[in-house]
Short mmCIF file of C-alpha atoms (C1' of nucleotides) in Angstrom, two decimals:
data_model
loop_
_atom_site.label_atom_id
_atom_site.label_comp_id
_atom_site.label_asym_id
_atom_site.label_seq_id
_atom_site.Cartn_x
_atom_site.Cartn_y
_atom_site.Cartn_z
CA UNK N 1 -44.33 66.25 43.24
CA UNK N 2 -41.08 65.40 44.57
CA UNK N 3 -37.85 63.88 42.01
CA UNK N 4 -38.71 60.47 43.40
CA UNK N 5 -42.26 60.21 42.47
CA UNK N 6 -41.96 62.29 39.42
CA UNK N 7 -40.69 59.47 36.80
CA UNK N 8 -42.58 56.27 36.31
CA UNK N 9 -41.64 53.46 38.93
CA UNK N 10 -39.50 53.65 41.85
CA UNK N 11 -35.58 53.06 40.67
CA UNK N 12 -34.57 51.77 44.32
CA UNK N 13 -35.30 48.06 42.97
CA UNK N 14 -33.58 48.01 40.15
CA UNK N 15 -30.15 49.72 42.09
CA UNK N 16 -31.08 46.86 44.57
CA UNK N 17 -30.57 44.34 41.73
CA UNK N 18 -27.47 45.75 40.31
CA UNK N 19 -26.02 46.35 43.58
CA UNK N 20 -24.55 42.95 43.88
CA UNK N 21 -21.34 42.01 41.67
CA UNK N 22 -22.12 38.54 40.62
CA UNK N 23 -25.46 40.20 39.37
CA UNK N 24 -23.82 42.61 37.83
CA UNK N 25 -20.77 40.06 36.10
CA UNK N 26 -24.36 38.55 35.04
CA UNK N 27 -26.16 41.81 33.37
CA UNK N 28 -22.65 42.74 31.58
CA UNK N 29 -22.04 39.18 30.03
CA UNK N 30 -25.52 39.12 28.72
CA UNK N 31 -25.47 43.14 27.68
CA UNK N 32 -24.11 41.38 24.40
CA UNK N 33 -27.56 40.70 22.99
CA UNK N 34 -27.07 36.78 23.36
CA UNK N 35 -29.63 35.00 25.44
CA UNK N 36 -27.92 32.81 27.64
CA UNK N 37 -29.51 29.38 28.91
CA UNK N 38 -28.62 28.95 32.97
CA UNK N 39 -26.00 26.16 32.63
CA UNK N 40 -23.96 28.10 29.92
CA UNK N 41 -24.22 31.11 32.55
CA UNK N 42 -23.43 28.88 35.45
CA UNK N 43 -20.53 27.86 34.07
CA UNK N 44 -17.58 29.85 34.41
CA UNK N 45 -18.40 30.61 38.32
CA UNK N 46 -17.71 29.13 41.51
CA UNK N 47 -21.34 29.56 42.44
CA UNK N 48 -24.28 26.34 42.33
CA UNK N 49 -26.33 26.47 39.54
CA UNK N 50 -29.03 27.62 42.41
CA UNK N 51 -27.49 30.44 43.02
CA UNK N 52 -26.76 31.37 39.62
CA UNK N 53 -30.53 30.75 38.98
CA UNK N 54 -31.40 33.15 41.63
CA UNK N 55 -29.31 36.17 40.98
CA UNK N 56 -31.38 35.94 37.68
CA UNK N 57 -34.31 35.51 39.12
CA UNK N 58 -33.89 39.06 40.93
CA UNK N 59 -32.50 40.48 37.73
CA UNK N 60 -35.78 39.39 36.09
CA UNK N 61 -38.16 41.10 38.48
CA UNK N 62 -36.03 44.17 38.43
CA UNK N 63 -36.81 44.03 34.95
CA UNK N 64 -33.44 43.97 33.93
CA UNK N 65 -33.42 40.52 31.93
CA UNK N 66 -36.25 38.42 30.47
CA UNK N 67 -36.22 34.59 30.77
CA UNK N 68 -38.50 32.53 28.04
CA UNK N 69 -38.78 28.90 28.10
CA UNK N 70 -37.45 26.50 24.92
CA UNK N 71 -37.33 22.63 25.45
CA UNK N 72 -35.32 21.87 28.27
CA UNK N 73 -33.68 24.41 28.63
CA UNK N 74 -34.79 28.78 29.98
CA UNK N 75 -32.24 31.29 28.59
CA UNK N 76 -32.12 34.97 29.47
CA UNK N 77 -31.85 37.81 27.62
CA UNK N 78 -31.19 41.43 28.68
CA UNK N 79 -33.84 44.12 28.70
CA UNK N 80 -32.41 47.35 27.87
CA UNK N 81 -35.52 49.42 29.52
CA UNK N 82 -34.38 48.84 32.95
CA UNK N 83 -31.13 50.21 32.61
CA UNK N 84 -32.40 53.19 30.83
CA UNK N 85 -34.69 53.67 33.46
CA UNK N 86 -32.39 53.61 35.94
CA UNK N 87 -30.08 56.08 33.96
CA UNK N 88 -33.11 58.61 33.78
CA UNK N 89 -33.10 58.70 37.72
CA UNK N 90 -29.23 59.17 37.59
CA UNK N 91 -29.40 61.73 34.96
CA UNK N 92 -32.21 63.82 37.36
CA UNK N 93 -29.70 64.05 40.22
CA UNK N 94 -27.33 65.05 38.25
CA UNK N 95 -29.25 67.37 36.77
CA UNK N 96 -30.68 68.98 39.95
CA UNK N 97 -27.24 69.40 41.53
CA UNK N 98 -25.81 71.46 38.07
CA UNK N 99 -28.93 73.79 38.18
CA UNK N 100 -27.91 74.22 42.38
CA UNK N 101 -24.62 75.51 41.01
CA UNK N 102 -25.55 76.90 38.13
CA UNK N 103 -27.95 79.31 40.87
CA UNK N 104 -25.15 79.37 42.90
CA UNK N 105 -22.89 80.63 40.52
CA UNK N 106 -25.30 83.29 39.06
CA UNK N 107 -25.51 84.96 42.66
CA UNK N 108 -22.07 85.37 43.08
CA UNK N 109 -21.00 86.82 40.32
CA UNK N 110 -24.31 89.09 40.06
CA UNK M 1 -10.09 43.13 30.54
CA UNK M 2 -13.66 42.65 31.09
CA UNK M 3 -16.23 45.74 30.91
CA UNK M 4 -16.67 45.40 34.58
CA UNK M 5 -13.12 46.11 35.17
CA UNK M 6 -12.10 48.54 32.45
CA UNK M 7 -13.01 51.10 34.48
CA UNK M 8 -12.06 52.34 37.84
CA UNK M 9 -13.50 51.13 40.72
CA UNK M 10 -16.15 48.13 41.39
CA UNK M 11 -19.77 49.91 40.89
CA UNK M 12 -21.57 47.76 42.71
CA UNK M 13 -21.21 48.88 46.18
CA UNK M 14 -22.35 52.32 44.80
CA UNK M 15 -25.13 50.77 43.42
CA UNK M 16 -25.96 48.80 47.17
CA UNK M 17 -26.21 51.94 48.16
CA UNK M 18 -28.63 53.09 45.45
CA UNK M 19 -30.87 50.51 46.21
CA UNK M 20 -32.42 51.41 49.21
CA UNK M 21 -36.15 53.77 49.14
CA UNK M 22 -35.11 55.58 52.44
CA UNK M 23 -31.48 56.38 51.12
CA UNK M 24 -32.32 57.50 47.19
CA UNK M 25 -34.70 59.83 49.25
CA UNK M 26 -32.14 61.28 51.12
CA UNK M 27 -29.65 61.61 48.54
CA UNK M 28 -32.22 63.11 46.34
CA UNK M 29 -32.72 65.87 48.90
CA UNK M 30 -29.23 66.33 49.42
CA UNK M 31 -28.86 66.80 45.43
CA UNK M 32 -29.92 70.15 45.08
CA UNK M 33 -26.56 71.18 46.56
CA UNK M 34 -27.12 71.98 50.42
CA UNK M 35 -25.71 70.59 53.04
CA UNK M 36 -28.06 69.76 55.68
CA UNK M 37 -27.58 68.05 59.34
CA UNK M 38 -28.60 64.85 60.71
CA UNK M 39 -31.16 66.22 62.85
CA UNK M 40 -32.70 68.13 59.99
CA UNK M 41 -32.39 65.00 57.76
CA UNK M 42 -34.53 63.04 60.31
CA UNK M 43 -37.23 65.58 60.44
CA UNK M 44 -39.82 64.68 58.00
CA UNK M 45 -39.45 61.05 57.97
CA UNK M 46 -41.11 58.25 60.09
CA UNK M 47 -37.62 56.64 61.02
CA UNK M 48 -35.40 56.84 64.08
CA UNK M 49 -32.34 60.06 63.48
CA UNK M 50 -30.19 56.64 64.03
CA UNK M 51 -31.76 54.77 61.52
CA UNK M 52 -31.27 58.12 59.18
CA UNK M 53 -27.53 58.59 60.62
CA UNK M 54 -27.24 54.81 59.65
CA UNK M 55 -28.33 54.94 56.17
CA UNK M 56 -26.21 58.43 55.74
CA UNK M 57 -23.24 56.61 56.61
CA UNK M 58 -23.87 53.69 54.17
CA UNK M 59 -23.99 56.78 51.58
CA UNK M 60 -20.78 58.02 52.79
CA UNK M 61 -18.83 54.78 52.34
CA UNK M 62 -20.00 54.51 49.00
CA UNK M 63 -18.80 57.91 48.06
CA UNK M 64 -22.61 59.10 47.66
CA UNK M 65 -22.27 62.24 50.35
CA UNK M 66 -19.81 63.61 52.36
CA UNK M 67 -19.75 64.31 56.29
CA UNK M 68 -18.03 67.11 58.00
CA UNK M 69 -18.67 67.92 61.59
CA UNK M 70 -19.59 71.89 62.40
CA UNK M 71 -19.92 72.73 65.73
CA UNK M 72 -22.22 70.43 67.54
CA UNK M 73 -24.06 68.93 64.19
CA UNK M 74 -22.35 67.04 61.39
CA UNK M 75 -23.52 67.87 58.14
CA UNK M 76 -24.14 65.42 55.18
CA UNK M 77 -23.39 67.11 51.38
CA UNK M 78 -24.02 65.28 48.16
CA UNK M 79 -20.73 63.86 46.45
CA UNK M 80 -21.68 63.75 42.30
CA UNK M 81 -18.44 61.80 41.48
CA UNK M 82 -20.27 58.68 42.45
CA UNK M 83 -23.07 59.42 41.10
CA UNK M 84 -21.06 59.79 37.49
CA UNK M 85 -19.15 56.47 38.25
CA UNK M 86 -22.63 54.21 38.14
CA UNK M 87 -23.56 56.36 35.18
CA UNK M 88 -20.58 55.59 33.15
CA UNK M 89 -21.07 51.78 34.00
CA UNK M 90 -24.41 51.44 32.71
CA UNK M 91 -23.50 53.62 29.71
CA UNK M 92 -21.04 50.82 28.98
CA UNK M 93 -23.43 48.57 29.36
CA UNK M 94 -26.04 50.10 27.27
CA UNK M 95 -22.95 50.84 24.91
CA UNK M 96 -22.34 47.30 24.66
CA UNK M 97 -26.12 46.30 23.72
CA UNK M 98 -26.24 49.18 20.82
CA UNK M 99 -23.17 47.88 19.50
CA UNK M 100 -24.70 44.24 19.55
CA UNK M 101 -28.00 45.50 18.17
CA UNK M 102 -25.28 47.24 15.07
CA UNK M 103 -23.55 43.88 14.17
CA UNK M 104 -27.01 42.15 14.20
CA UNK M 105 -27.93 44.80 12.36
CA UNK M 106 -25.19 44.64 9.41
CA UNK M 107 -25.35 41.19 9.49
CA UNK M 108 -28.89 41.01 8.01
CA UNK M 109 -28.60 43.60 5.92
CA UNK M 110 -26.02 42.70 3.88
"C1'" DT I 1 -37.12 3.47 26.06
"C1'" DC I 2 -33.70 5.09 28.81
"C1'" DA I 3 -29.69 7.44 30.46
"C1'" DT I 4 -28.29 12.23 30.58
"C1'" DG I 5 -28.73 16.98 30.51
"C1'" DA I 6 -31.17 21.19 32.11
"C1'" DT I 7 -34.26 22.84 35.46
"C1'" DG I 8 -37.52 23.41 39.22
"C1'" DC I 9 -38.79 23.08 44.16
"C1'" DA I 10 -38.01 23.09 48.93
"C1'" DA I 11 -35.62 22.94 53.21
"C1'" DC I 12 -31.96 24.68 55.65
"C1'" DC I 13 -28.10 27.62 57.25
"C1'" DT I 14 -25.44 31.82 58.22
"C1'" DC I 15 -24.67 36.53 58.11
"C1'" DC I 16 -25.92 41.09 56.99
"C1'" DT I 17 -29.36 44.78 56.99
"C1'" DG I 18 -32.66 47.88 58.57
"C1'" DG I 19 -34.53 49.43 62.82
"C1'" DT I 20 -35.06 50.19 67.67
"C1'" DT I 21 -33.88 51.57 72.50
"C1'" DG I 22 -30.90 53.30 76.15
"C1'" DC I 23 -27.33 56.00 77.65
"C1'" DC I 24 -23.25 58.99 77.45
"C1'" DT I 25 -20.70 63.18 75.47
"C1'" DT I 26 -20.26 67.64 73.39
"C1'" DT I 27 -22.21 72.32 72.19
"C1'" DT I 28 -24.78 76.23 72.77
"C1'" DA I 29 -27.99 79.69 74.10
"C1'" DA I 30 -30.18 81.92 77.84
"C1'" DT W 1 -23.78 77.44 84.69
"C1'" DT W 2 -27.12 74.61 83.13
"C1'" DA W 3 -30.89 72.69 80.50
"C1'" DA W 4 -31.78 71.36 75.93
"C1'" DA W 5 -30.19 70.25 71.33
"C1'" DA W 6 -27.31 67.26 68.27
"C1'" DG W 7 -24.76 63.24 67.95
"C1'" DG W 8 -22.05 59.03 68.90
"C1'" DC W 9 -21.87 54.20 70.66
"C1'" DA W 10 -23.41 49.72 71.67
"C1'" DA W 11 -26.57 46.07 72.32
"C1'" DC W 12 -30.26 43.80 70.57
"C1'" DC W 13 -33.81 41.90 67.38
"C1'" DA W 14 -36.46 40.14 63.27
"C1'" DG W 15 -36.35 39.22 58.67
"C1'" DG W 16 -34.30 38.77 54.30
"C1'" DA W 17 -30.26 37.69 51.17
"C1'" DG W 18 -26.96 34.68 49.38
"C1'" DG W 19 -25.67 29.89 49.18
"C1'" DT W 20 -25.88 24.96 49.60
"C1'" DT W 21 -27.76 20.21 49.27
"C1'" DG W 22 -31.13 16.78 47.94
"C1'" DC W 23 -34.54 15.21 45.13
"C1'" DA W 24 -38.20 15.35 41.56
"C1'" DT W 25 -39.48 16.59 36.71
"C1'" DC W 26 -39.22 17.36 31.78
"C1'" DA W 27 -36.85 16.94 27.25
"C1'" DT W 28 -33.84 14.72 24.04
"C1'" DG W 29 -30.69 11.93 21.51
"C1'" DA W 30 -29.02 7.34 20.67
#
DNA sequence: TCATGATGCAACCTCCTGGTTGCCTTTTAA
DNA sequence: TTAAAAGGCAACCAGGAGGTTGCATCATGA
C-alpha cells in the first residue's frame, strides 16, 4: 500500500482548495471560530458576492468549512478536520524523507 | 499584520502545487530521499514523460523538488523546506482555532 | 404589505491547466 | 561513428476555474 492510499481520503482536493489565496484569506478569517454569513465575508474584497460565494462553495466540498442555513441569511464556519487531514499527509512526507536520512546517515558512519 | 502575512512567503502557490493527484504522487515518490530522472519518473504512469516533465516543473517553481541536469538526464530531488512552509501555515491556522475554542472556553466557564 | 437585505440560479466570458503530438538536440554505449 | 536513449521546445486542444452580470426568490422589519 503506497503513502497515498494509506490514510483515509485523497489530500490532493483539499491542497486544490487551499491553493488559491482569496480561499485561503477566506479559511484564515474564519479559523477564528466565528461563522461568517456571505455578505459580512464579501465585504472587505474587491470580488462580487458570486465569487465570494464560490470560493466557499469549493472550501465546503473540500471539507474545509461548513455552511448551515438561518433565515435569510447562510454563514460558514470552519471545519478543523480538513486541515488536520491535510497536515497528516504533510507530516508523512516529512516523515518518510527523515527516516531516508536517518538510513542514510546510519550507513555512513557504520 | 494578518496571519497570512506574518510569515514568509505566500503559501498558496505551494499549496497549487499540492493539489494535483499526478503531482502529490510524484512528490511522494521523490520523498524517500532519491533523486530520480524524468524518464524513470514517467515509467509507471499512464501519462506522456512531457506531461510528467510538466507537472515536475510546476513542483520546481513552487520550491517542492529540485532539478539538476547530469549528463544526458536531469534529475528531480525532493526540496522539504516547502513542504515545512505549508505546514507552518496550517499550524497557524489550526493555532488560531484552538485558541478560539480556549476563549470560548473561559468564557463559559467562568 | 412592502421595500430592502441576503441569497440562489444561470448564462456568459476569458485565461489557465493538464495533456498530446511532432520534431530537434545532446549524450552515450557499442 | 552511429543508433538509441533522455530531454527540450513549441504548437495545439478541450475543459475547467475564476469572475461578472442579470434576474428571481425568500425573509424581515417598519
Amino acid at each position: 500500500m503506497s503513502l497515498l492510499e494509506s490514510r483515509g481520503t485523497d489530500p490532493a482536493p483539499i491542497f486544490a482548495a487551499l491553493g488559491d489565496p482569496t480561499r485561503l484569506s477566506l479559511l484564515t478569517r474564519l479559523s477564528d471560530g466565528q461563522s461568517r454569513s456571505i455578505a459580512s465575508l464579501s465585504a472587505d474584497t474587491q470580488l462580487t458576492r458570486q465569487a465570494v460565494t464560490k470560493h466557499l462553495h469549493v472550501l465546503e466540498n473540500a471539507g474545509l468549512v461548513k455552511s448551515s442555513r438561518t433565515g435569510r441569511e447562510s454563514r460558514f464556519a470552519f471545519q478543523p478536520e480538513a486541515v488536520a487531514e491535510a497536515k497528516a499527509y504533510l507530516d508523512s512526507v516529512s516523515r518518510q524523507w527523515d527516516d531516508a536520512l536517518s538510513r542514510l546517515r546510519a550507513l555512513v558512519e557504520r
